[in-house]
Structure formats: C-alpha cells, structure tokens
XYZ file of C-alpha atoms in Angstrom:
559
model
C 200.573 6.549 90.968
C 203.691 4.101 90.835
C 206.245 3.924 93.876
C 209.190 4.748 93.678
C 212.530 4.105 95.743
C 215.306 6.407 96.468
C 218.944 5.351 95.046
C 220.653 7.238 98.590
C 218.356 5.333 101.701
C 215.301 3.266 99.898
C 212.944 5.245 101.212
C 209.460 4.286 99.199
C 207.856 7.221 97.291
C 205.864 8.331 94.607
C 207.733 8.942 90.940
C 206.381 12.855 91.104
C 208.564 13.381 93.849
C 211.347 15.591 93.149
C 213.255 15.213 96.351
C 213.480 12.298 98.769
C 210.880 12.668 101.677
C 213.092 10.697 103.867
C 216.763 11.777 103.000
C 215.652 15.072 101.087
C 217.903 13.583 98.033
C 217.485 14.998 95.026
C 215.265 12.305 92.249
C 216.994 12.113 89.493
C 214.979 12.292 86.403
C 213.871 8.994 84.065
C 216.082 8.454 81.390
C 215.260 9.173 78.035
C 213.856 6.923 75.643
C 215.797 8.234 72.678
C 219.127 7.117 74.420
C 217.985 3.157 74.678
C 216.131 2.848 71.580
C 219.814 4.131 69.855
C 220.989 1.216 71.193
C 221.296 -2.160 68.584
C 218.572 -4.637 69.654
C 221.865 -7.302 69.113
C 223.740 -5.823 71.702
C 221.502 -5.957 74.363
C 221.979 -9.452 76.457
C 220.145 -9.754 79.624
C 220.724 -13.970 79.789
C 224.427 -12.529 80.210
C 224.348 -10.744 84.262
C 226.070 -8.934 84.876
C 228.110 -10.285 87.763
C 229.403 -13.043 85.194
C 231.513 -9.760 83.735
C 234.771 -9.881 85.488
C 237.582 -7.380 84.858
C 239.936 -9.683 83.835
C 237.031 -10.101 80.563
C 237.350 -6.984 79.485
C 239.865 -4.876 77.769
C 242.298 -3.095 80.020
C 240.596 1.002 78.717
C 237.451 -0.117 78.885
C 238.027 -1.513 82.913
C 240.275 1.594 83.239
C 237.054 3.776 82.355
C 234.607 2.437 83.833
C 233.561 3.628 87.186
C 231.489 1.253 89.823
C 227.720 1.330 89.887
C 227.775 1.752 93.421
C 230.066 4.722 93.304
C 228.073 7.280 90.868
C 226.295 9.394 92.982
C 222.752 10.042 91.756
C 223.812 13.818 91.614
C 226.282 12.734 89.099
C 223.990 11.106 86.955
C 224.655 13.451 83.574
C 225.827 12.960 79.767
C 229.289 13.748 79.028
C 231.227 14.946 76.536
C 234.626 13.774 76.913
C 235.164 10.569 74.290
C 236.856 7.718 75.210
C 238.146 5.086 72.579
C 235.962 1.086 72.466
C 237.553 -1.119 70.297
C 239.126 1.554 67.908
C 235.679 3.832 68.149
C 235.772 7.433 69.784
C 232.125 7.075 71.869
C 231.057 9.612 74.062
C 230.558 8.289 78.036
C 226.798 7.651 78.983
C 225.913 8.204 82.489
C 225.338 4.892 84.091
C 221.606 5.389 85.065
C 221.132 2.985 87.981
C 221.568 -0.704 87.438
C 219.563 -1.243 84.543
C 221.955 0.894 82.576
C 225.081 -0.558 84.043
C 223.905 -3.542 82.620
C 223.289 -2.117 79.390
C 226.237 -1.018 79.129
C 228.246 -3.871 80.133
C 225.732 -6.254 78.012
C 227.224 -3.906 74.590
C 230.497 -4.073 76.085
C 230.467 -8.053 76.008
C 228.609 -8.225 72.922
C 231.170 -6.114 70.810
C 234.191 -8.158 72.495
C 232.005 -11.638 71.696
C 232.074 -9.981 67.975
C 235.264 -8.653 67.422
C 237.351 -10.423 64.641
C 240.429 -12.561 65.614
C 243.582 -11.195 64.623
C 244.070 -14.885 63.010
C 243.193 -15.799 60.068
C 241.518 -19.158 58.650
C 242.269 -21.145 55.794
C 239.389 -21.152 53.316
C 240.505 -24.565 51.177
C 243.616 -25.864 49.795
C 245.219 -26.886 46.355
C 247.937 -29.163 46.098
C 250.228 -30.668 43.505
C 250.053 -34.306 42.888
C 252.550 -35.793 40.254
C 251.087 -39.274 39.501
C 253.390 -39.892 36.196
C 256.313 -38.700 34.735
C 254.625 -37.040 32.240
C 251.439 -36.199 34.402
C 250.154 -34.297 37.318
C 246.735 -33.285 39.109
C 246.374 -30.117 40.686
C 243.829 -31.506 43.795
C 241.501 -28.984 45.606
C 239.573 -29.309 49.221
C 236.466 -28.058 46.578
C 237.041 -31.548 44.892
C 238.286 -30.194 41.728
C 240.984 -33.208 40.101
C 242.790 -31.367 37.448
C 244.843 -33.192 35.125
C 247.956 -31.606 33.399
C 250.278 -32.720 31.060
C 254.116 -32.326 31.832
C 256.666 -32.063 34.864
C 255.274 -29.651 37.639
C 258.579 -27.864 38.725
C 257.276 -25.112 40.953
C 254.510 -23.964 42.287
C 253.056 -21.584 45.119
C 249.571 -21.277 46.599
C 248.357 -18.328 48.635
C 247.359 -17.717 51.877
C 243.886 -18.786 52.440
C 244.582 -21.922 50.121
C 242.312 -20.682 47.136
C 244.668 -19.631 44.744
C 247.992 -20.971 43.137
C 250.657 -20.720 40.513
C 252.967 -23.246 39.274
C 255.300 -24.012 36.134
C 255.368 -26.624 33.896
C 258.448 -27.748 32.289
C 258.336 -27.386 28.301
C 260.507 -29.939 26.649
C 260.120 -27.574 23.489
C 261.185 -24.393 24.688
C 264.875 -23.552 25.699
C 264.233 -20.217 26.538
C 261.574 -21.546 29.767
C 258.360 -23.341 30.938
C 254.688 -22.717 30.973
C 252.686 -20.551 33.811
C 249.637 -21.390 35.135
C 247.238 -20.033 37.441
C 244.673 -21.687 39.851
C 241.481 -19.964 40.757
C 238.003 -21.599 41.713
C 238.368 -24.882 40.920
C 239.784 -23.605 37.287
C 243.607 -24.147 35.554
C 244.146 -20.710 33.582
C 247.311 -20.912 31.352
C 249.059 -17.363 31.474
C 251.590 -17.496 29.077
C 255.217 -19.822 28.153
C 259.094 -19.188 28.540
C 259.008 -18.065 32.008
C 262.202 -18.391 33.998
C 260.726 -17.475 37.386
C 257.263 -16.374 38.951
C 256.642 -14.766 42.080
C 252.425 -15.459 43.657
C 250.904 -12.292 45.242
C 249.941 -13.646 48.864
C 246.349 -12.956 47.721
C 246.825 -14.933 44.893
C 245.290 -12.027 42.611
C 248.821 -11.475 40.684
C 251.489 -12.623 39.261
C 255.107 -11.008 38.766
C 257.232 -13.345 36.192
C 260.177 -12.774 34.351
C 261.325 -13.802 30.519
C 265.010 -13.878 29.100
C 266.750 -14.557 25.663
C 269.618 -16.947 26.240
C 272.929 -14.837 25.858
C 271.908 -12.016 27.712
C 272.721 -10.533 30.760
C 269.128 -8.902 31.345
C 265.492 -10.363 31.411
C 261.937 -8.710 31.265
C 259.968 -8.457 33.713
C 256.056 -8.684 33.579
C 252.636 -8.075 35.826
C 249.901 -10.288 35.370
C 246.928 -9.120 37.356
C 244.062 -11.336 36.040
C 244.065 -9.587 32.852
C 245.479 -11.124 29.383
C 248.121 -10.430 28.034
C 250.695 -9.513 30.989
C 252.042 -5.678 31.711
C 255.682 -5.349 30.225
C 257.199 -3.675 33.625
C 260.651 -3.311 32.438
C 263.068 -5.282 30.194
C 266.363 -4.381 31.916
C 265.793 -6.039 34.981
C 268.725 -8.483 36.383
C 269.287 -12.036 35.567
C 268.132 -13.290 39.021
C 266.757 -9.983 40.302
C 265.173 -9.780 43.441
C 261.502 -9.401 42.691
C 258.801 -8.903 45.570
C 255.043 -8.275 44.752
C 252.809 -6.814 47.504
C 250.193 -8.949 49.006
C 247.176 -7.431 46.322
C 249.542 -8.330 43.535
C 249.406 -4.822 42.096
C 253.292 -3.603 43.018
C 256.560 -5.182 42.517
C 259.335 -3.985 43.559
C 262.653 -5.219 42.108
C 266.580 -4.274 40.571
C 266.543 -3.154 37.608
C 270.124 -2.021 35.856
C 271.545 0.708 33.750
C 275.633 1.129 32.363
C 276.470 2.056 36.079
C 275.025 -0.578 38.342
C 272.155 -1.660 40.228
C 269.189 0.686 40.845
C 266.405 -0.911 43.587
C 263.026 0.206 41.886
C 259.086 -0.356 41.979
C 256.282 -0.478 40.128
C 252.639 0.748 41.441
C 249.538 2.562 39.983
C 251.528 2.656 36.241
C 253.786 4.580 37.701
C 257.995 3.691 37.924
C 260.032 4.696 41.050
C 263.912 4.599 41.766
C 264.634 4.099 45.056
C 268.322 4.246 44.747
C 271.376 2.880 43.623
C 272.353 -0.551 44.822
C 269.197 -0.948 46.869
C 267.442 -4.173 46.764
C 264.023 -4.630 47.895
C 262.929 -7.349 49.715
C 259.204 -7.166 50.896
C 256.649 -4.285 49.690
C 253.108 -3.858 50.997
C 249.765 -2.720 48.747
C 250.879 0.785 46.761
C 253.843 0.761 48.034
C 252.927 1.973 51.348
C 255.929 0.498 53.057
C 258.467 -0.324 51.245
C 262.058 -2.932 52.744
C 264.959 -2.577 50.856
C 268.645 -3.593 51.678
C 271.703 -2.132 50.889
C 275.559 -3.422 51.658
C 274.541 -5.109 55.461
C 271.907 -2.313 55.937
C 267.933 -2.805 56.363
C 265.943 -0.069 55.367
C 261.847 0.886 55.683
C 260.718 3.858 53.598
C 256.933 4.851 53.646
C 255.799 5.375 49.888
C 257.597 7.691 47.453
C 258.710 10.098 50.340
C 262.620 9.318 50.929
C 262.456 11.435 53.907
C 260.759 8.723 55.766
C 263.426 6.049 54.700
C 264.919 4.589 58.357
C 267.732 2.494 58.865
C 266.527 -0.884 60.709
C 269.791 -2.449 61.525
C 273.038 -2.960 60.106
C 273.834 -6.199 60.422
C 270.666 -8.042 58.532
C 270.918 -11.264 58.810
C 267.190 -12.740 57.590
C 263.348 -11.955 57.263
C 261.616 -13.815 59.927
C 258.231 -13.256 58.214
C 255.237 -10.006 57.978
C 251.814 -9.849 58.774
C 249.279 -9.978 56.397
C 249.112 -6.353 54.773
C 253.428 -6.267 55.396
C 253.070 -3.075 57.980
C 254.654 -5.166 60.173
C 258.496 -6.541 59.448
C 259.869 -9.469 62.014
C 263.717 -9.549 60.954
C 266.825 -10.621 62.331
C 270.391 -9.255 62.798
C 273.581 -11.595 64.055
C 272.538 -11.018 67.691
C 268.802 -11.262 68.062
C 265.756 -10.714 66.248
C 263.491 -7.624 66.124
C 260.221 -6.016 64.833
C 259.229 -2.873 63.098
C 255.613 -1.729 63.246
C 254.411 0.747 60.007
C 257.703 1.972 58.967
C 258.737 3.065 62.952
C 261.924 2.176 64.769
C 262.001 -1.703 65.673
C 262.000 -3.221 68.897
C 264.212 -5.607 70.358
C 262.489 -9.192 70.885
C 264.067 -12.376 72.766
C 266.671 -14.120 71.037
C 266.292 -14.728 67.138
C 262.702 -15.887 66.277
C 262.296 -19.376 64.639
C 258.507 -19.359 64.065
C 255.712 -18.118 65.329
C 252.903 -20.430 66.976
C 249.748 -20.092 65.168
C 246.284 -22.384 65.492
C 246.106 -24.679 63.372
C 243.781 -23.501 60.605
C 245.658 -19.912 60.256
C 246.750 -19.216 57.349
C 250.160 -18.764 55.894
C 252.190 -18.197 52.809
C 255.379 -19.374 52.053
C 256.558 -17.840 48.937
C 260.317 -17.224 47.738
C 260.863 -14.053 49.138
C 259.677 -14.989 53.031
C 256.691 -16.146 54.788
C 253.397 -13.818 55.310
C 251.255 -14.681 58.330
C 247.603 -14.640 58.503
C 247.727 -12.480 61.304
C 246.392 -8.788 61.268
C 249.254 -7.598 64.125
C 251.939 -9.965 65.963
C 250.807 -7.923 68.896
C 249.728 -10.827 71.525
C 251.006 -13.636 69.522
C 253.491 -16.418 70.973
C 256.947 -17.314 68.806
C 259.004 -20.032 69.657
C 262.543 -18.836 69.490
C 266.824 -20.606 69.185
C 266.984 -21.206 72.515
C 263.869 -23.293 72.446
C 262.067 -21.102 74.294
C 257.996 -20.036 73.974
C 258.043 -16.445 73.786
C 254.577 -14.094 74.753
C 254.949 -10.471 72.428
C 252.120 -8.568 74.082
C 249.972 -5.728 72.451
C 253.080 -3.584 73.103
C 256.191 -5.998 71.979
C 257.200 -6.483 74.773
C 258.133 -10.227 75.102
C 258.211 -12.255 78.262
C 258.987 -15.978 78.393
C 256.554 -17.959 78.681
C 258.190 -21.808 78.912
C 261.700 -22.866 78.069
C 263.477 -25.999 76.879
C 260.733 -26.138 74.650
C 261.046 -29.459 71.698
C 257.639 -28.524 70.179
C 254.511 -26.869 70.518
C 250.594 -26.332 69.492
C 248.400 -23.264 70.192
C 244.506 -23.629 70.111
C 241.807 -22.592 68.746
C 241.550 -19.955 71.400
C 244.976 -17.822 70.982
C 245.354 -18.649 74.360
C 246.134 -22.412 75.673
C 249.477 -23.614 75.004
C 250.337 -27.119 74.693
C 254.048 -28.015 74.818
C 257.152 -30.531 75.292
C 259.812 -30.506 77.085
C 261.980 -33.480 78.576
C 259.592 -35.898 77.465
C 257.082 -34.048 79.139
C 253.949 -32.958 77.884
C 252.132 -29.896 79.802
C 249.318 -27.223 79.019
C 248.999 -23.879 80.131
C 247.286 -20.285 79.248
C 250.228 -18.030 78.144
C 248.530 -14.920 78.564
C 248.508 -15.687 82.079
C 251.592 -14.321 83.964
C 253.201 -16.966 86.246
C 250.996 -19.647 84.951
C 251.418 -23.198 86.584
C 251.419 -25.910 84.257
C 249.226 -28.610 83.787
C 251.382 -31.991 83.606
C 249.555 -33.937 80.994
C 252.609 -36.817 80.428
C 254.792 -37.071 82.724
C 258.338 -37.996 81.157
C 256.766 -40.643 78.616
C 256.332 -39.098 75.451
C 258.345 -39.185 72.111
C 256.162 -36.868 70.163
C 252.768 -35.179 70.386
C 250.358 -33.645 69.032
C 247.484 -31.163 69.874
C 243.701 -31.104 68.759
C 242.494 -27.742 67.169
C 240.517 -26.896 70.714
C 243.848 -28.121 72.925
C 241.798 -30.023 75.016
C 242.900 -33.568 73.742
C 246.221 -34.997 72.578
C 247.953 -38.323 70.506
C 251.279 -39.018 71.860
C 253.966 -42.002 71.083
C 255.397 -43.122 74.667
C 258.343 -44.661 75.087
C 257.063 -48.365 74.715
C 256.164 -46.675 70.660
C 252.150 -47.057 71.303
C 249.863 -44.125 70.191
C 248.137 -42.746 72.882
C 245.134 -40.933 73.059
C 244.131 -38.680 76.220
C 241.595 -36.299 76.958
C 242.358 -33.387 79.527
C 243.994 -35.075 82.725
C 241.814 -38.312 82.255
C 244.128 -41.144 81.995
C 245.815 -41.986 78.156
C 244.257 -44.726 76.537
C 246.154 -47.230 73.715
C 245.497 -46.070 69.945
C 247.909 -48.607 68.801
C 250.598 -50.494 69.528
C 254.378 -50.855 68.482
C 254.902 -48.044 66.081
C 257.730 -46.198 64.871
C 258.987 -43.366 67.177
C 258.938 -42.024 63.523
C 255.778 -41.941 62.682
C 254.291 -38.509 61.888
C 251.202 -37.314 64.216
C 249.134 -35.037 62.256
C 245.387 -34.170 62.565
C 242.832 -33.711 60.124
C 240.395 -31.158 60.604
C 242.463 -30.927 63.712
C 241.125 -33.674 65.601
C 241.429 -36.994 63.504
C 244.969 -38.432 63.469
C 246.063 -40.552 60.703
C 248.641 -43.165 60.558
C 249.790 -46.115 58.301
C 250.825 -49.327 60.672
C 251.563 -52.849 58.606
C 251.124 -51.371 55.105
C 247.596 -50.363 56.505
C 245.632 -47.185 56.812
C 244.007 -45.930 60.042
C 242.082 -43.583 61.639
C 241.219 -42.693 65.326
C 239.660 -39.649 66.658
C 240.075 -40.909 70.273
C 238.730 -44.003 71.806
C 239.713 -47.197 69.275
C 241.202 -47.514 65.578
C 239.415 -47.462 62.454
C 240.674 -49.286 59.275
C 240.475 -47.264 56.137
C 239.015 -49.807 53.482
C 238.768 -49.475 49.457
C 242.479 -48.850 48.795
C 243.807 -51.736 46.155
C 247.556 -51.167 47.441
C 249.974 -51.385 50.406
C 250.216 -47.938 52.246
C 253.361 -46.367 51.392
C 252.164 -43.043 53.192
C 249.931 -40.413 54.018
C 249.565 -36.923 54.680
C 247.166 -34.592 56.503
C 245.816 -31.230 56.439
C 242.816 -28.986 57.684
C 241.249 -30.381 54.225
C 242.364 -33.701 52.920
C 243.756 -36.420 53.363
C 246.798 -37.857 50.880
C 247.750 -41.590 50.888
C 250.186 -42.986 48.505
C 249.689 -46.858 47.440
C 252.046 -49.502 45.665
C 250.341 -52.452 43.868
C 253.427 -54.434 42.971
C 255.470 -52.279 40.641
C 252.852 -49.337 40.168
C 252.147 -46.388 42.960
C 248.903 -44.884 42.972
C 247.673 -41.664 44.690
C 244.011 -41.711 46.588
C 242.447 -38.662 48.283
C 240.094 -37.775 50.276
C 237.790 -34.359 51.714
C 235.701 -35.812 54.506
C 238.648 -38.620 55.381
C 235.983 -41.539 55.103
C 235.536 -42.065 51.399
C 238.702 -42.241 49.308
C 238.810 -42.109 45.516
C 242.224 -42.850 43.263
C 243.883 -39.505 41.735
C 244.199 -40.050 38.037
C-alpha cells in the first residue's frame, strides 16, 4: 500500500488510515477527480512556482481572498458556497487541498491575469491623405493601397483603429457642395455629392452628412450606414447644427428647429426623440444609451429615452476633454478644473483641467469634429498630463494622485506602466503605479527634446551641443548625429526607428550608427512618421514629389 504523510506532524502512514497514528489527526480525504479535470488544460502552469507569485502580482480581491496555504487547517479542507468575483466572474471558493492545489489555483489565477485584455487599444493600419497636385490626391494605406483621386481633398477623418475614413472633395461644378467618399479595405466608395459637412462614426461604419439649398435657413440631414442611397433623418435641421453620431454609426443626435426655436433631438433604431427645447447634444454613445447634451452653461447626461435619469454635470462647461471608446465615460471641463462622469453617474473631481491623456504609442485614437474618442475601454488607471504640467495617476477609482510635476513632455510604454518624462532639461523614468516612486535620472540637465521607444527602455534625445543621441537604459548616450536643429522632430517608426532629414538627406537609426536612405531623386524637404509608414517629401528643382514607405527600407514615389 502507498505511504502517506500527515499535513499536522509528518508522521508516515498508510493512505487507508483515517486518523493520524501519531497525532490522532483526522486524514482528510483525496480530492476528487471531477474537480481537476474541470479545470482548462491552458490554465494549468507548473514551469510558473509558485513562490514567483507575489501579492503585489495579483489583483487587490483576489490577494484579499485568498487565505495562506499554511493557515487552512486540514479540518477545514471543504467546498464552499459563498462566490467571490475573478476578473468580473462570480466563482465559487475551492478548498485549497494541500499544496498541489494552492498551486493550481494560483497557476489559473496567473494564467487569466497573463490573458486578460488591455484596456488599450491598438491601431490596426492607417490611411492618410496625400495631395501631390493641385488637381490630384492619393489616399495612402499601411495595406499598400495608392489611390488616386481627382480634385482638392478639403476634409477628411479616419477612425480609430486607422481602417476606415471619410473625406470631401471639392466640386468645381456644384455650388450647392462637394463630393463624399468613404474608405474601407483598401477600397474608395463614392457616397453621394453636395455635401456641406460630414461627421465619421469612430468605427468608421457610418456616416452622418448634411445637404442645403442656397437661400435657406435649414439643411437635411442624412445617415449613411454602408447601405446606398443614405437615410433622409430630417430636413429641418440647423444651418451649422451640432451633429454627433455614436461610435457604431447607427445614432445621431443633433438640433433640429420648428417656428419656436431649437429642439436637441436623436435618431436611433428608426425611431425620432426630442430631448428638449434648446438642448444641444454633444457626444452620444451606441442606441443612445447615454446621451450629453448642453443647455445655456449647463452639461447634462441622460441614460436613453428615460428623462428621469437626465443629471446636471456642471454649470459652468467649459470643453470636452475626450470619452472612452463606447462614450460611457465623459472627461469634461468647467472654468475651475476638469472632471469625469462614469455611465451617466455624478462626476468626480480630477486635478486641475486635463490637457491629454498619455497613451502607448500604438493606441488608438480619433479625432473627429465633435472631440476626441480614446481607445481605451475605462480611464480607470490611466495617466493624463494636465495645465500645470503635471503627470497625473487616475486609479481604478478616480482618484488622481500626482505622479511628477513640471512636466515639458512625456511617453508611456508598451506596458501601461513605465513613464518616461522631461523636466528642466532632464530626462527620467519611473513606474507610475508605484506610490513614492524614485526616479531614474536618464539625462541629467542636457536634453532639448526626447523621445521614447514603444517598450520605454531606450531613448533619442537632442543635447544641448544639437547632436542626436541614442541611449539604452542607464548605459551611457552614444552620438546619432551631429549639429542638428534643436528643431528637428524626433519621432519613431514602429516605435523604435527614428527618422530625420540632416543636409537635404534622409536617415535612419535604430540605435548604434546612421543609415542613409538611398533611391530618392530629390533633396529632402521632410518627413513624417507613424506606427505604419513613413512620409518624405522631395524637391527636384522646381517639382516636389511624395515617396512612401511600409517597412521604412524600400521607398516608392506617390503618384
């Protein structure tokens, strides 16, 4: 028969004992099989021990919960009933059966936290505009789509993971507007012409766009939601209304107008909804589940059709600092300060008036005409930098605390975590979830600018002798190249290759040394950087020219 060992003194006997022949401790029984063969084969990681499992790593409930091995008594040893909340799930407790199931539990524990999704969200591509002629433009994608279009591109919007866009074309032919087009997979759809103004979903799935007879005091208003033709919303709506469209592109929300006024009203599931007279709405989420309006100085939330829920947010609105990505979330300022409201509740006070928030460097964004919309699922645990120059933590329960001050500029990694900053010529790092955190001085009182790979563990600076310098942690800086202009801008592609143009050349340097870009017939004018491409702009005596490039190795002329 197999030995066994009692959890209370070690005393060696064998597994049909019931009680302990040396302590007289009761044996627990073997666990059942049916409880660990429940358990996903994924989440299971013995390489991970579990002494590497600190409590710091794990989420405050879950530590909270959690009871030592060492202090479950083998009496104790049962199945519970009382749920407890992982990550959003109600799970009922297991009994921690010895070691082996501490570290099954703790192995799913770090699995799910390995797995769960970052609150930030990544650009997927890019489309940008590139006028090459008077009369001509391309419309460039990362996917290496070069789409040529004839006219004057004079506005256009892309969404927020950089996939989708809209933009109007001037029409030398039409007095009444221009032409509307739509970008989607590489592909220019035309939507329809005489459009005054457009307004891009933040998905980039719809369109809200208005048309207007010269001589009158009212235009129409239309949805296009991939479908052809566009939805006739209303054709009273104000000369330069205030139009939003929620981030799925299926609900507007805008002032319409009758013989006494202004009425504030939306459009969702082919259905029409005053909210009231003189309100104006300025942001709306999917269906019209929250809903911002203004009125006079006044901010306002209402949740859906139900005007019981309306709040007042302040009442001296001065601004929309930006949403998250499905708009529960409003970041808004009055004269004083700035604040937050979280799904439709009363706001909270943050430091001083937000300026922008620090994101990684692949998150995406969208910047359309009626505010910005973060890729961010909650600003809880996110870092803004704020008027008084100052980094500013909001934890999972805005609250803020700050973080750094005197603050010129600043980069957040890859992580969410490490902070890389100047201030006073100074260049330092630190984690700014840590409380108290000492800096790491990286430059010390020598740099003009900076910037910050993707990771944060590396950074190109301009010293005051105008040299680029490259430097790696604490090791010391190295020379990129010398006498620059203080001007010059430091950005990275794919967030660790920094491009630059020095003596009508083009270079690149991802650390140690310089490369020269070769192939371009022209003298560098300038270039420009993002997660995706890489933009230079040429002259060749009298004529500019426009190259691009996805990988930033192989360039090829936009025309």
């Amino acid at each position: 028969m197999d030995t066994i060992y009692c959890t209370s003194c070690g005393n060696a006997m064998q597994n049909t004992a019931k009680f302990c022949t040396g302590c007289g401790t009761a044996v627990p029984e073997a666990p059942a099989e049916a409880v660990i063969a429940e358990t996903p084969a994924e989440a299971v990681t013995p390489e991970a021990p579990v002494e590497a499992v600190t409590p710091e790593a794990l989420p405050e409930a879950v530590v909270t919960e959690a009871a030592p091995v060492e202090a479950v008594a083998a009496e104790t040893l049962a199945i519970t009933e009382e749920p407890f909340s992982l990550f959003g799930l109600d799970i009922k407790k297991l009994a921690l059966l010895g070691g082996a199931g501490a570290a099954l539990i703790i192995a799913l524990i770090v699995s799910l936290v390995a797995f769960s999704p970052s609150q930030y969200n990544s650009l997927k591509g890019s489309i940008d505009i590139a006028q090459t002629e008077s009369d001509r433009f391309f419309v460039v994608t990362s996917k290496g789509a070069n789409i040529a279009v004839e006219g004057i591109c004079v506005d256009y919007e892309v969404n927020i993971d950089g996939t989708k866009a809209a933009f109007l074309v001037s029409d030398e032919d039409s007095i009444n507007g221009n032409t509307l087009y739509h970008v989607s997979g590489g592909r220019v759809s035309k939507i329809t012409e005489d459009v005054r103004s457009f307004w891009l979903a933040s998905s980039g799935n719809g369109i809200a766009f208005t048309k207007f007879e010269p001589g009158s005091d009212a235009a129409e208003l239309y949805l296009w939601t991939g479908s052809s033709p566009a939805r006739k919303i209303s054709s009273d709506v104000l000369l330069f209304s205030r139009v939003v469209i929620s981030p799925d592109g299926k609900t507007v929300g805008f002032t319409d107008m009758d013989d006494d006024g202004v009425i504030g009203a939306f459009f969702t599931n082919g259905k029409m909804t005053d909210l009231g007279r003189n309100f104006v709405p300025v942001g709306i989420a999917d269906g019209a589940k929250y809903i911002y309006y203004t009125r006079e100085d006044a901010l306002f939330v209402q949740r859906g059709t139900n005007e019981n829920t309306r709040l007042r947010l302040t009442g001296e609105f001065n601004g929309i600092e930006g949403f998250n990505k499905d708009m529960s979330q409003i970041v808004f300022s009055s004269y004083t300060r700035s604040f937050i409201s979280d799904r439709g509740r009363d706001p909270q006070a943050l430091a001083g008036h937000v300026y922008r928030f620090i994101l990684p460097a692949n998150t995406a964004e969208f910047n359309g005409q009626r505010g910005t919309v973060y890729g961010v699922s909650s600003f809880k645990n996110t870092f803004y930098l704020n008027g008084d120059s100052s980094i500013i933590r909001v934890n999972n329960k805005f609250e803020t605390a700050r973080v750094q001050g005197s603050v010129s500029s600043a980069f957040l990694a890859d992580d969410g975590k490490t902070l890389t900053y100047m201030r006073n010529g100074r260049v330092e790092r630190l984690d700014g979830t840590r409380t108290n955190a000492e800096p790491l001085r990286l430059v010390d009182g020598d740099a003009w600018s900076f910037v910050a790979t993707a990771k944060g563990d590396a950074i190109f600076f301009i010293n005051s002798d105008r040299d680029i310098m490259f430097q790696r942690g604490t090791s010391r800086a190295v020379v990129v190249e010398h006498d620059v202009s203080y001007y010059t801008q430091l950005t990275l592609f794919k967030g660790n290759t920094l491009f630059y143009v020095q003596d009508l050349d083009l270079y690149s340097s991802s650390g140690r040394g310089k490369t020269r870009i070769s192939g371009l017939n022209g003298d560098v004018l300038g270039v420009s950087v993002d997660m995706f491409n890489v933009f230079v702009v040429l002259r060749d005596g009298r004529e500019e020219m426009y190259y691009h490039s996805t990988n930033g190795k192989s360039f090829s002329e936009i025309k």
